Amino acid sequence: MARKRDTAGMVVCSLFILLGGAALWDTTRMLDRDSYVYPRAVAVLMIVFCLMYIGRQLLLPPKELTESLEAQTAQRGGSTPRRVGLVVTLFACALAMPYVGFLIAGSAAFAVMLLIAMYDPWTRFRIVVYPLVSAALVLGFYFLFKSAFLVPLPTAPFL
């Protein structure tokens, strides 16, 4: 199957670039550094990644793919229950965060999303490595938001 340029993806990326520009413009009225650091960082990263995607689509020649993503999904069955499960998990995490804190809610959500999204069978390697990588990612994001972006994160009242 020949790969064509992702025109719809490029259009969506263009809309996200406009949204990122609007977010950057909106932060110019914020006086406190603590208020605008995180929104600006996210907006700049969103713009950069969208530009990279558009550039990749325009500069790289279309090439043959051995198996498309749609064919892989069709082989393994529908993924609508998984998508719904991921969204429900994210909402549950957001609702639980004020009560149990970022680390506990984030760790639980990451573990549940990992189980929901896992297509491949569990091996000894995955049983050991996936929880370690998950913990490292959640802790990494915690310290990134807390220290670099100076975002006040919810903590568990019982800790």
PDB file of C-alpha atoms in Angstrom:
ATOM      1  CA  MET A   1       0.000   0.000   0.000  1.00  0.00           C
ATOM      2  CA  ALA A   2       1.474   3.331  -0.989  1.00  0.00           C
ATOM      3  CA  ARG A   3       1.697   6.008   1.650  1.00  0.00           C
ATOM      4  CA  LYS A   4       0.180   9.329   0.755  1.00  0.00           C
ATOM      5  CA  ARG A   5       0.768  12.635   2.416  1.00  0.00           C
ATOM      6  CA  ASP A   6      -1.380  13.148   5.493  1.00  0.00           C
ATOM      7  CA  THR A   7      -3.281  16.230   4.358  1.00  0.00           C
ATOM      8  CA  ALA A   8      -5.826  16.028   7.169  1.00  0.00           C
ATOM      9  CA  GLY A   9      -3.023  15.759   9.722  1.00  0.00           C
ATOM     10  CA  MET A  10      -1.293  18.792   8.245  1.00  0.00           C
ATOM     11  CA  VAL A  11      -4.546  20.787   8.435  1.00  0.00           C
ATOM     12  CA  VAL A  12      -5.019  19.804  12.085  1.00  0.00           C
ATOM     13  CA  CYS A  13      -1.382  20.719  12.787  1.00  0.00           C
ATOM     14  CA  SER A  14      -1.983  24.116  11.171  1.00  0.00           C
ATOM     15  CA  LEU A  15      -4.959  24.655  13.475  1.00  0.00           C
ATOM     16  CA  PHE A  16      -2.821  23.680  16.473  1.00  0.00           C
ATOM     17  CA  ILE A  17      -0.154  26.147  15.352  1.00  0.00           C
ATOM     18  CA  LEU A  18      -2.803  28.890  15.315  1.00  0.00           C
ATOM     19  CA  LEU A  19      -4.029  27.745  18.732  1.00  0.00           C
ATOM     20  CA  GLY A  20      -0.457  27.787  20.055  1.00  0.00           C
ATOM     21  CA  GLY A  21       0.046  31.301  18.666  1.00  0.00           C
ATOM     22  CA  ALA A  22      -3.153  32.449  20.372  1.00  0.00           C
ATOM     23  CA  ALA A  23      -1.983  30.897  23.647  1.00  0.00           C
ATOM     24  CA  LEU A  24       1.381  32.657  23.356  1.00  0.00           C
ATOM     25  CA  TRP A  25      -0.331  35.974  22.657  1.00  0.00           C
ATOM     26  CA  ASP A  26      -2.667  35.454  25.612  1.00  0.00           C
ATOM     27  CA  THR A  27       0.281  34.962  27.982  1.00  0.00           C
ATOM     28  CA  THR A  28       1.698  38.409  27.133  1.00  0.00           C
ATOM     29  CA  ARG A  29      -0.792  39.930  29.560  1.00  0.00           C
ATOM     30  CA  MET A  30       0.397  37.760  32.447  1.00  0.00           C
ATOM     31  CA  LEU A  31       2.804  39.632  34.695  1.00  0.00           C
ATOM     32  CA  ASP A  32       3.866  36.880  37.071  1.00  0.00           C
ATOM     33  CA  ARG A  33       6.524  34.486  35.740  1.00  0.00           C
ATOM     34  CA  ASP A  34       4.906  31.595  37.600  1.00  0.00           C
ATOM     35  CA  SER A  35       1.730  32.128  35.602  1.00  0.00           C
ATOM     36  CA  TYR A  36       3.109  32.146  32.065  1.00  0.00           C
ATOM     37  CA  VAL A  37       6.040  29.693  32.107  1.00  0.00           C
ATOM     38  CA  TYR A  38       4.015  26.513  31.680  1.00  0.00           C
ATOM     39  CA  PRO A  39       1.507  27.785  29.065  1.00  0.00           C
ATOM     40  CA  ARG A  40       4.332  29.258  26.982  1.00  0.00           C
ATOM     41  CA  ALA A  41       6.389  26.082  27.174  1.00  0.00           C
ATOM     42  CA  VAL A  42       3.458  23.941  26.069  1.00  0.00           C
ATOM     43  CA  ALA A  43       2.491  26.356  23.279  1.00  0.00           C
ATOM     44  CA  VAL A  44       6.048  26.553  21.928  1.00  0.00           C
ATOM     45  CA  LEU A  45       6.470  22.766  22.021  1.00  0.00           C
ATOM     46  CA  MET A  46       3.111  22.287  20.313  1.00  0.00           C
ATOM     47  CA  ILE A  47       4.071  24.719  17.543  1.00  0.00           C
ATOM     48  CA  VAL A  48       7.517  23.138  17.083  1.00  0.00           C
ATOM     49  CA  PHE A  49       6.182  19.579  16.887  1.00  0.00           C
ATOM     50  CA  CYS A  50       3.407  20.593  14.491  1.00  0.00           C
ATOM     51  CA  LEU A  51       5.929  22.352  12.249  1.00  0.00           C
ATOM     52  CA  MET A  52       8.141  19.264  12.366  1.00  0.00           C
ATOM     53  CA  TYR A  53       5.220  17.057  11.338  1.00  0.00           C
ATOM     54  CA  ILE A  54       4.221  19.328   8.467  1.00  0.00           C
ATOM     55  CA  GLY A  55       7.852  19.568   7.340  1.00  0.00           C
ATOM     56  CA  ARG A  56       8.201  15.795   7.439  1.00  0.00           C
ATOM     57  CA  GLN A  57       5.062  15.346   5.374  1.00  0.00           C
ATOM     58  CA  LEU A  58       6.178  17.894   2.786  1.00  0.00           C
ATOM     59  CA  LEU A  59       9.860  16.994   2.553  1.00  0.00           C
ATOM     60  CA  LEU A  60       9.925  13.215   2.722  1.00  0.00           C
ATOM     61  CA  PRO A  61       8.820  11.364  -0.390  1.00  0.00           C
ATOM     62  CA  PRO A  62       5.895   8.954   0.000  1.00  0.00           C
ATOM     63  CA  LYS A  63       7.143   5.400   0.349  1.00  0.00           C
ATOM     64  CA  GLU A  64       5.798   1.907   0.487  1.00  0.00           C
ATOM     65  CA  LEU A  65       4.624   0.635   3.862  1.00  0.00           C
ATOM     66  CA  THR A  66       4.558  -3.059   4.628  1.00  0.00           C
ATOM     67  CA  GLU A  67       1.485  -2.823   6.817  1.00  0.00           C
ATOM     68  CA  SER A  68      -0.619   0.205   7.610  1.00  0.00           C
ATOM     69  CA  LEU A  69      -1.771   1.118  11.084  1.00  0.00           C
ATOM     70  CA  GLU A  70      -5.386   0.569  10.025  1.00  0.00           C
ATOM     71  CA  ALA A  71      -4.585  -2.992   8.963  1.00  0.00           C
ATOM     72  CA  GLN A  72      -2.888  -3.672  12.314  1.00  0.00           C
ATOM     73  CA  THR A  73      -5.900  -2.357  14.216  1.00  0.00           C
ATOM     74  CA  ALA A  74      -8.315  -4.375  12.061  1.00  0.00           C
ATOM     75  CA  GLN A  75      -6.276  -7.540  12.687  1.00  0.00           C
ATOM     76  CA  ARG A  76      -6.412  -7.143  16.441  1.00  0.00           C
ATOM     77  CA  GLY A  77     -10.044  -6.150  16.706  1.00  0.00           C
ATOM     78  CA  GLY A  78     -11.832  -2.906  17.452  1.00  0.00           C
ATOM     79  CA  SER A  79     -10.240  -0.442  19.801  1.00  0.00           C
ATOM     80  CA  THR A  80     -13.266   1.650  20.801  1.00  0.00           C
ATOM     81  CA  PRO A  81     -13.545   0.066  24.272  1.00  0.00           C
ATOM     82  CA  ARG A  82      -9.862   0.766  24.837  1.00  0.00           C
ATOM     83  CA  ARG A  83     -10.237   4.395  23.758  1.00  0.00           C
ATOM     84  CA  VAL A  84     -13.228   4.870  26.050  1.00  0.00           C
ATOM     85  CA  GLY A  85     -11.338   3.182  28.879  1.00  0.00           C
ATOM     86  CA  LEU A  86      -8.391   5.541  28.451  1.00  0.00           C
ATOM     87  CA  VAL A  87     -10.632   8.626  28.534  1.00  0.00           C
ATOM     88  CA  VAL A  88     -12.522   7.333  31.595  1.00  0.00           C
ATOM     89  CA  THR A  89      -9.197   6.627  33.317  1.00  0.00           C
ATOM     90  CA  LEU A  90      -7.964  10.167  32.648  1.00  0.00           C
ATOM     91  CA  PHE A  91     -11.180  11.665  34.050  1.00  0.00           C
ATOM     92  CA  ALA A  92     -11.007   9.417  37.115  1.00  0.00           C
ATOM     93  CA  CYS A  93      -7.388  10.480  37.646  1.00  0.00           C
ATOM     94  CA  ALA A  94      -8.331  14.151  37.411  1.00  0.00           C
ATOM     95  CA  LEU A  95     -11.191  13.687  39.877  1.00  0.00           C
ATOM     96  CA  ALA A  96      -9.056  11.683  42.333  1.00  0.00           C
ATOM     97  CA  MET A  97      -6.045  13.991  42.247  1.00  0.00           C
ATOM     98  CA  PRO A  98      -7.278  16.548  44.846  1.00  0.00           C
ATOM     99  CA  TYR A  99      -7.964  13.709  47.290  1.00  0.00           C
ATOM    100  CA  VAL A 100      -4.957  11.417  46.832  1.00  0.00           C
ATOM    101  CA  GLY A 101      -2.388  13.753  45.252  1.00  0.00           C
ATOM    102  CA  PHE A 102      -0.560  13.840  41.934  1.00  0.00           C
ATOM    103  CA  LEU A 103       1.843  10.962  42.571  1.00  0.00           C
ATOM    104  CA  ILE A 104      -0.742   8.417  43.687  1.00  0.00           C
ATOM    105  CA  ALA A 105      -3.390   9.394  41.121  1.00  0.00           C
ATOM    106  CA  GLY A 106      -0.817   9.653  38.329  1.00  0.00           C
ATOM    107  CA  SER A 107       0.746   6.298  39.181  1.00  0.00           C
ATOM    108  CA  ALA A 108      -2.625   4.559  39.363  1.00  0.00           C
ATOM    109  CA  ALA A 109      -3.783   6.147  36.100  1.00  0.00           C
ATOM    110  CA  PHE A 110      -0.534   5.222  34.358  1.00  0.00           C
ATOM    111  CA  ALA A 111      -0.837   1.603  35.520  1.00  0.00           C
ATOM    112  CA  VAL A 112      -4.486   1.314  34.446  1.00  0.00           C
ATOM    113  CA  MET A 113      -3.797   2.943  31.061  1.00  0.00           C
ATOM    114  CA  LEU A 114      -0.849   0.586  30.560  1.00  0.00           C
ATOM    115  CA  LEU A 115      -3.113  -2.407  31.186  1.00  0.00           C
ATOM    116  CA  ILE A 116      -5.857  -1.046  28.916  1.00  0.00           C
ATOM    117  CA  ALA A 117      -3.518  -0.181  26.044  1.00  0.00           C
ATOM    118  CA  MET A 118      -1.429  -3.362  26.216  1.00  0.00           C
ATOM    119  CA  TYR A 119      -1.960  -5.471  23.090  1.00  0.00           C
ATOM    120  CA  ASP A 120       1.054  -7.744  23.399  1.00  0.00           C
ATOM    121  CA  PRO A 121       1.295 -10.576  25.914  1.00  0.00           C
ATOM    122  CA  TRP A 122       3.067  -9.962  29.193  1.00  0.00           C
ATOM    123  CA  THR A 123       6.573 -11.350  29.452  1.00  0.00           C
ATOM    124  CA  ARG A 124       8.924 -11.431  32.439  1.00  0.00           C
ATOM    125  CA  PHE A 125      10.810  -8.503  30.942  1.00  0.00           C
ATOM    126  CA  ARG A 126       7.650  -6.411  30.586  1.00  0.00           C
ATOM    127  CA  ILE A 127       6.446  -7.310  34.088  1.00  0.00           C
ATOM    128  CA  VAL A 128       9.716  -5.975  35.526  1.00  0.00           C
ATOM    129  CA  VAL A 129      10.564  -3.084  33.192  1.00  0.00           C
ATOM    130  CA  TYR A 130       7.142  -1.506  32.536  1.00  0.00           C
ATOM    131  CA  PRO A 131       6.401  -0.659  36.195  1.00  0.00           C
ATOM    132  CA  LEU A 132       9.929   0.740  36.623  1.00  0.00           C
ATOM    133  CA  VAL A 133       9.635   2.918  33.530  1.00  0.00           C
ATOM    134  CA  SER A 134       6.129   3.976  34.588  1.00  0.00           C
ATOM    135  CA  ALA A 135       7.358   5.057  38.018  1.00  0.00           C
ATOM    136  CA  ALA A 136      10.276   6.931  36.452  1.00  0.00           C
ATOM    137  CA  LEU A 137       7.946   8.783  34.062  1.00  0.00           C
ATOM    138  CA  VAL A 138       5.445   9.766  36.749  1.00  0.00           C
ATOM    139  CA  LEU A 139       8.235  10.934  39.079  1.00  0.00           C
ATOM    140  CA  GLY A 140       9.939  12.726  36.194  1.00  0.00           C
ATOM    141  CA  PHE A 141       6.785  14.627  35.321  1.00  0.00           C
ATOM    142  CA  TYR A 142       6.179  15.385  38.995  1.00  0.00           C
ATOM    143  CA  PHE A 143       9.608  16.982  39.413  1.00  0.00           C
ATOM    144  CA  LEU A 144       9.427  18.682  36.008  1.00  0.00           C
ATOM    145  CA  PHE A 145       6.120  20.358  36.838  1.00  0.00           C
ATOM    146  CA  LYS A 146       7.027  21.076  40.465  1.00  0.00           C
ATOM    147  CA  SER A 147      10.588  22.337  39.936  1.00  0.00           C
ATOM    148  CA  ALA A 148      10.973  23.555  36.351  1.00  0.00           C
ATOM    149  CA  PHE A 149       7.470  24.804  35.552  1.00  0.00           C
ATOM    150  CA  LEU A 150       6.697  25.768  39.181  1.00  0.00           C
ATOM    151  CA  VAL A 151       3.182  24.321  38.954  1.00  0.00           C
ATOM    152  CA  PRO A 152       1.591  23.740  42.354  1.00  0.00           C
ATOM    153  CA  LEU A 153       0.548  20.085  42.306  1.00  0.00           C
ATOM    154  CA  PRO A 154      -2.007  18.499  44.604  1.00  0.00           C
ATOM    155  CA  THR A 155      -0.593  16.423  47.419  1.00  0.00           C
ATOM    156  CA  ALA A 156      -2.344  13.746  49.421  1.00  0.00           C
ATOM    157  CA  PRO A 157      -3.797  15.258  52.599  1.00  0.00           C
ATOM    158  CA  PHE A 158      -2.890  12.123  54.556  1.00  0.00           C
ATOM    159  CA  LEU A 159       0.849  12.270  53.686  1.00  0.00           C
TER     160      LEU A 159
END
